[in-house]
Amino acid sequence: MARIVTLEEGIAELVSDGDTVALEGFTHLIPHAAGHEIIRQRRRGLTLIRLTPDVIYDQLIGAGCAARLVFSWGGNPGVGSLHRLREAVEHGWPEPLELEEHSHAGMAAAYAAGAADLPFGVLRGYAGTDLPAHTMVRWIECPFTGERLAAVRALRPDVGIVHAQRADREGNVQLWGISGVQKEAVLASARSLVTVEEIVDELEPVPGAVILPGWALTAVAAAPGGAHPSYVHGYYERDNGFYVRWDAISRDREAFGEWIREHVLEAAR
Amino acid sequence: MSHTSEEMMAVAAARRLHDGDVCFVGIGLPSKAANLARATHAPRCVLIYESGTIGAKPLNLPLSIGDGELAETADAVVGVPEIFAYWLQAGRIDVGFLGAAQTDRHGNLNSTVIGDYDHPRVRLPGGGGAPEIAASCKQTLVILKQSPRTFVERLDFRTSVGFGDGPGSRERLGLRGRGITAVITDLGELEPDPETLELTLARVHPGVGVEQAVAATGWPLAVRDDLEESARPTGRELKALRALRTADERERAG
């Protein structure tokens, strides 16, 4: 049964230095508040996993939390590059960052395998590309047809962290709109933390909603506004202006450090 | 009505989509062109974004592949593992629509790094959905501005496969779609030669000389004997294209 905790308690209890952590979200429902709490608690040497590392991963990397990144597309959507990610890769600042690079289809299959507790996922993918040299792909032969297929090692994060619209007091979580790979990321992880906009007495059914039962989760924390500048369907819109502003803030080490100090390290929780 | 070379590129790309096509759309120029097609000659074109939105009908141009408006206007919203496995890999998509940083003569694409992988000059965002879109869609269209830096003899990294090393490559690799059927640029349109599968200049846009397209290509560009000139954008196309705005642009315009 999921325990209802504060965000501070949740990160302190679930995330340790050196852990493999997946903070998932696909444009929608990106767990920014949880990422900021990881920066505040100064976690180090993390392996970060995500299909689409964007601004929050740029912040975690620039703040020195990460040693390794498993990903398939790293950018500031609609704006351009992630400058902290690039600086870590191109100049090893503030820490060198090792990459394991996939395609979306490969990572999705690897998460689905993790959620199903299988050792690998299988897909028609990667063939003829230069990606297999930089990722965990092997080739297997279908035992029934002989077809050559790509196998990707299952993703099994130590901690899966996602953001959702709401939970009830038993920790049952309800999320809707673009749901990305959040369900798979949570079920593939050994421990999980879901941050929510609000904790309510009763979950009203929403068509097409994903339900993560409380008994399948480790902890749930209220974090209203916790996806900003990403959006929460039914709650608030994406702050597109922030993504544009981030480009200038993140280009410069000092401007970045100043921003992290003001908005994360010294910000009220 | 006069037009820019970028507008010509978007219009030429949109014309390649047919009404009713099921199209897997990348963000940026491909999304712009696909929405232009939907606003003009292909209203029943089915737009699929990798965020899992099937049949999205956005009024505003999306800024990212996961904009809320895509989900609100979609026929269905599915998870990312499902969109890639059940819909793309299973061969249900007619047209993949991609951008890239580099192409080579066989339409192989780089969207990963410029320079050496471990010590890149420019670290690009990476493959995302592109490798499997290029592999599994029945055909793939590419939109890319043409210059010696983008149309290269040798890719720095092969992110997505067009025709690999030439005839027979796709079959050997087990790739099921036909591959790249056109690269639409700001100068013209390239199509694979039926024999060599090498990208060949099939059309130039109005006012562009063949020598200009040749000079903007990093390999000796072959030119089709029956080279055509693209039709100028019509007033209707330009009007529809200029009406495409992101929600933010619309707000700023008042």
CSV table of N, CA, C and O in Angstrom, one decimal, chain B residues 54-111:
chain,number,residue,atom,x,y,z
B,54,ILE,N,-3.7,9.6,-31.8
B,54,ILE,CA,-4.1,9.1,-33.1
B,54,ILE,C,-5.2,9.9,-33.6
B,54,ILE,O,-6.2,10.0,-33.0
B,55,GLY,N,-5.0,10.4,-34.8
B,55,GLY,CA,-6.1,11.2,-35.5
B,55,GLY,C,-6.2,12.6,-34.8
B,55,GLY,O,-7.3,13.1,-34.7
B,56,ALA,N,-5.1,13.2,-34.5
B,56,ALA,CA,-5.1,14.5,-33.9
B,56,ALA,C,-5.6,15.6,-34.9
B,56,ALA,O,-5.2,15.5,-36.1
B,57,LYS,N,-6.4,16.5,-34.5
B,57,LYS,CA,-6.9,17.5,-35.4
B,57,LYS,C,-6.7,18.9,-34.8
B,57,LYS,O,-7.6,19.6,-34.5
B,58,PRO,N,-5.4,19.3,-34.6
B,58,PRO,CA,-5.2,20.6,-33.9
B,58,PRO,C,-5.6,21.8,-34.7
B,58,PRO,O,-5.4,21.8,-35.9
B,59,LEU,N,-6.2,22.8,-34.0
B,59,LEU,CA,-6.5,24.0,-34.7
B,59,LEU,C,-5.2,24.9,-34.7
B,59,LEU,O,-4.9,25.6,-35.6
B,60,ASN,N,-4.4,24.8,-33.6
B,60,ASN,CA,-3.2,25.5,-33.5
B,60,ASN,C,-2.1,24.5,-33.9
B,60,ASN,O,-2.2,23.3,-33.7
B,61,LEU,N,-1.0,25.1,-34.4
B,61,LEU,CA,0.2,24.3,-34.7
B,61,LEU,C,0.8,23.8,-33.4
B,61,LEU,O,1.2,24.7,-32.6
B,62,PRO,N,1.0,22.5,-33.2
B,62,PRO,CA,1.6,22.1,-31.9
B,62,PRO,C,3.1,22.6,-31.8
B,62,PRO,O,3.8,22.6,-32.8
B,63,LEU,N,3.5,22.9,-30.6
B,63,LEU,CA,4.9,23.3,-30.3
B,63,LEU,C,5.7,22.1,-30.0
B,63,LEU,O,6.9,22.1,-30.2
B,64,SER,N,5.1,21.1,-29.5
B,64,SER,CA,5.8,19.8,-29.1
B,64,SER,C,4.9,18.7,-29.5
B,64,SER,O,3.7,18.9,-29.8
B,65,ILE,N,5.5,17.5,-29.6
B,65,ILE,CA,4.7,16.3,-30.0
B,65,ILE,C,3.7,15.9,-28.9
B,65,ILE,O,2.9,15.0,-29.1
B,66,GLY,N,3.7,16.6,-27.7
B,66,GLY,CA,2.8,16.2,-26.7
B,66,GLY,C,1.9,17.3,-26.2
B,66,GLY,O,1.4,17.3,-25.1
B,67,ASP,N,1.6,18.3,-27.1
B,67,ASP,CA,0.7,19.4,-26.7
B,67,ASP,C,-0.6,18.9,-26.3
B,67,ASP,O,-1.1,17.9,-26.9
B,68,GLY,N,-1.2,19.5,-25.3
B,68,GLY,CA,-2.5,19.1,-24.8
B,68,GLY,C,-3.6,19.1,-25.9
B,68,GLY,O,-4.5,18.3,-26.0
B,69,GLU,N,-3.5,20.0,-26.9
B,69,GLU,CA,-4.5,20.1,-28.0
B,69,GLU,C,-4.5,18.9,-28.8
B,69,GLU,O,-5.5,18.5,-29.4
B,70,LEU,N,-3.3,18.2,-28.9
B,70,LEU,CA,-3.3,17.0,-29.7
B,70,LEU,C,-4.1,15.9,-29.1
B,70,LEU,O,-4.9,15.2,-29.7
B,71,ALA,N,-4.0,15.8,-27.7
B,71,ALA,CA,-4.8,14.8,-27.0
B,71,ALA,C,-6.3,15.2,-27.0
B,71,ALA,O,-7.2,14.3,-27.2
B,72,GLU,N,-6.6,16.5,-26.9
B,72,GLU,CA,-8.0,16.9,-26.8
B,72,GLU,C,-8.7,16.6,-28.2
B,72,GLU,O,-9.9,16.4,-28.2
B,73,THR,N,-8.0,16.7,-29.3
B,73,THR,CA,-8.6,16.6,-30.6
B,73,THR,C,-8.5,15.2,-31.2
B,73,THR,O,-8.9,15.0,-32.3
B,74,ALA,N,-7.8,14.3,-30.5
B,74,ALA,CA,-7.5,13.0,-31.1
B,74,ALA,C,-8.7,12.1,-31.1
B,74,ALA,O,-9.5,12.2,-30.2
B,75,ASP,N,-8.7,11.1,-32.0
B,75,ASP,CA,-9.7,10.0,-32.0
B,75,ASP,C,-9.4,9.1,-30.8
B,75,ASP,O,-10.3,8.6,-30.2
B,76,ALA,N,-8.1,8.9,-30.5
B,76,ALA,CA,-7.7,8.0,-29.4
B,76,ALA,C,-6.3,8.5,-28.9
B,76,ALA,O,-5.5,9.0,-29.7
B,77,VAL,N,-6.1,8.3,-27.6
B,77,VAL,CA,-4.8,8.6,-27.0
B,77,VAL,C,-4.3,7.3,-26.4
B,77,VAL,O,-5.0,6.7,-25.6
B,78,VAL,N,-3.2,6.8,-26.9
B,78,VAL,CA,-2.6,5.5,-26.4
B,78,VAL,C,-1.2,5.8,-25.8
B,78,VAL,O,-0.7,6.8,-26.0
B,79,GLY,N,-0.7,4.8,-25.1
B,79,GLY,CA,0.6,4.9,-24.5
B,79,GLY,C,1.7,4.8,-25.5
B,79,GLY,O,1.5,4.4,-26.7
B,80,VAL,N,2.9,5.2,-25.1
B,80,VAL,CA,4.0,5.2,-26.1
B,80,VAL,C,4.4,3.8,-26.5
B,80,VAL,O,4.6,3.6,-27.7
B,81,PRO,N,4.5,2.8,-25.6
B,81,PRO,CA,4.8,1.5,-26.1
B,81,PRO,C,3.7,1.0,-27.2
B,81,PRO,O,4.1,0.4,-28.1
B,82,GLU,N,2.5,1.3,-27.0
B,82,GLU,CA,1.4,0.9,-27.9
B,82,GLU,C,1.6,1.6,-29.3
B,82,GLU,O,1.5,1.0,-30.3
B,83,ILE,N,1.9,2.9,-29.3
B,83,ILE,CA,1.9,3.6,-30.5
B,83,ILE,C,3.1,3.0,-31.4
B,83,ILE,O,2.9,2.9,-32.6
B,84,PHE,N,4.2,2.7,-30.8
B,84,PHE,CA,5.3,2.2,-31.6
B,84,PHE,C,5.1,0.7,-31.9
B,84,PHE,O,5.4,0.3,-33.0
B,85,ALA,N,4.5,-0.1,-31.0
B,85,ALA,CA,4.4,-1.5,-31.3
B,85,ALA,C,3.2,-1.9,-32.1
B,85,ALA,O,3.3,-2.5,-33.2
B,86,TYR,N,2.0,-1.4,-31.7
B,86,TYR,CA,0.7,-1.9,-32.4
B,86,TYR,C,0.5,-1.1,-33.7
B,86,TYR,O,-0.1,-1.6,-34.6
B,87,TRP,N,0.9,0.2,-33.7
B,87,TRP,CA,0.5,1.0,-34.8
B,87,TRP,C,1.7,1.2,-35.8
B,87,TRP,O,1.5,1.0,-37.0
B,88,LEU,N,2.9,1.6,-35.3
B,88,LEU,CA,4.0,1.8,-36.3
B,88,LEU,C,4.6,0.5,-36.7
B,88,LEU,O,4.6,0.2,-37.9
B,89,GLN,N,5.1,-0.3,-35.8
B,89,GLN,CA,5.8,-1.5,-36.1
B,89,GLN,C,4.9,-2.5,-36.9
B,89,GLN,O,5.4,-3.2,-37.8
B,90,ALA,N,3.6,-2.5,-36.6
B,90,ALA,CA,2.7,-3.5,-37.3
B,90,ALA,C,2.4,-3.1,-38.7
B,90,ALA,O,1.7,-3.8,-39.4
B,91,GLY,N,2.9,-1.9,-39.2
B,91,GLY,CA,2.8,-1.6,-40.6
B,91,GLY,C,1.5,-0.9,-40.9
B,91,GLY,O,1.1,-0.9,-42.1
B,92,ARG,N,0.9,-0.2,-39.9
B,92,ARG,CA,-0.4,0.5,-40.2
B,92,ARG,C,-0.2,1.9,-40.7
B,92,ARG,O,-1.2,2.6,-41.0
B,93,ILE,N,1.0,2.4,-40.8
B,93,ILE,CA,1.2,3.8,-41.2
B,93,ILE,C,1.6,4.0,-42.6
B,93,ILE,O,2.6,3.3,-43.1
B,94,ASP,N,0.9,4.8,-43.4
B,94,ASP,CA,1.2,5.0,-44.8
B,94,ASP,C,2.5,5.8,-45.0
B,94,ASP,O,3.4,5.5,-45.7
B,95,VAL,N,2.6,7.0,-44.3
B,95,VAL,CA,3.6,7.9,-44.5
B,95,VAL,C,4.3,8.4,-43.2
B,95,VAL,O,3.6,8.8,-42.3
B,96,GLY,N,5.6,8.3,-43.2
B,96,GLY,CA,6.4,8.9,-42.1
B,96,GLY,C,6.9,10.2,-42.6
B,96,GLY,O,7.3,10.3,-43.7
B,97,PHE,N,6.9,11.2,-41.7
B,97,PHE,CA,7.3,12.5,-42.1
B,97,PHE,C,8.4,13.0,-41.2
B,97,PHE,O,8.2,13.2,-40.0
B,98,LEU,N,9.7,13.1,-41.7
B,98,LEU,CA,10.8,13.3,-40.8
B,98,LEU,C,11.6,14.6,-41.2
B,98,LEU,O,11.7,14.9,-42.4
B,99,GLY,N,12.2,15.2,-40.2
B,99,GLY,CA,13.3,16.1,-40.4
B,99,GLY,C,14.6,15.4,-40.1
B,99,GLY,O,14.6,14.3,-39.6
B,100,ALA,N,15.8,16.1,-40.2
B,100,ALA,CA,17.1,15.5,-39.8
B,100,ALA,C,18.1,16.6,-39.9
B,100,ALA,O,17.8,17.7,-40.3
B,101,ALA,N,19.3,16.3,-39.4
B,101,ALA,CA,20.4,17.3,-39.6
B,101,ALA,C,21.2,17.0,-40.8
B,101,ALA,O,21.8,17.9,-41.4
B,102,GLN,N,21.3,15.7,-41.2
B,102,GLN,CA,22.1,15.4,-42.4
B,102,GLN,C,21.4,14.2,-43.1
B,102,GLN,O,20.8,13.4,-42.5
B,103,THR,N,21.6,14.2,-44.5
B,103,THR,CA,21.2,13.0,-45.3
B,103,THR,C,22.4,12.7,-46.1
B,103,THR,O,23.2,13.6,-46.5
B,104,ASP,N,22.5,11.4,-46.5
B,104,ASP,CA,23.5,11.1,-47.5
B,104,ASP,C,22.8,10.7,-48.8
B,104,ASP,O,21.6,10.9,-48.9
B,105,ARG,N,23.5,10.2,-49.8
B,105,ARG,CA,22.9,10.1,-51.1
B,105,ARG,C,21.9,9.0,-51.1
B,105,ARG,O,21.1,8.9,-52.0
B,106,HIS,N,21.9,8.1,-50.1
B,106,HIS,CA,20.9,7.0,-50.1
B,106,HIS,C,19.8,7.3,-49.1
B,106,HIS,O,19.1,6.4,-48.7
B,107,GLY,N,19.7,8.6,-48.7
B,107,GLY,CA,18.6,9.0,-47.8
B,107,GLY,C,18.7,8.4,-46.4
B,107,GLY,O,17.8,8.4,-45.7
B,108,ASN,N,19.9,8.0,-46.0
B,108,ASN,CA,20.2,7.7,-44.6
B,108,ASN,C,20.3,9.0,-43.9
B,108,ASN,O,20.8,10.0,-44.4
B,109,LEU,N,19.8,9.0,-42.6
B,109,LEU,CA,19.6,10.3,-41.9
B,109,LEU,C,20.4,10.3,-40.6
B,109,LEU,O,20.5,9.3,-39.9
B,110,ASN,N,21.0,11.5,-40.3
B,110,ASN,CA,21.6,11.7,-39.0
B,110,ASN,C,20.8,12.7,-38.2
B,110,ASN,O,20.6,13.9,-38.7
B,111,SER,N,20.4,12.4,-37.0
B,111,SER,CA,19.9,13.4,-36.1
B,111,SER,C,20.5,13.2,-34.7
B,111,SER,O,19.9,13.5,-33.7
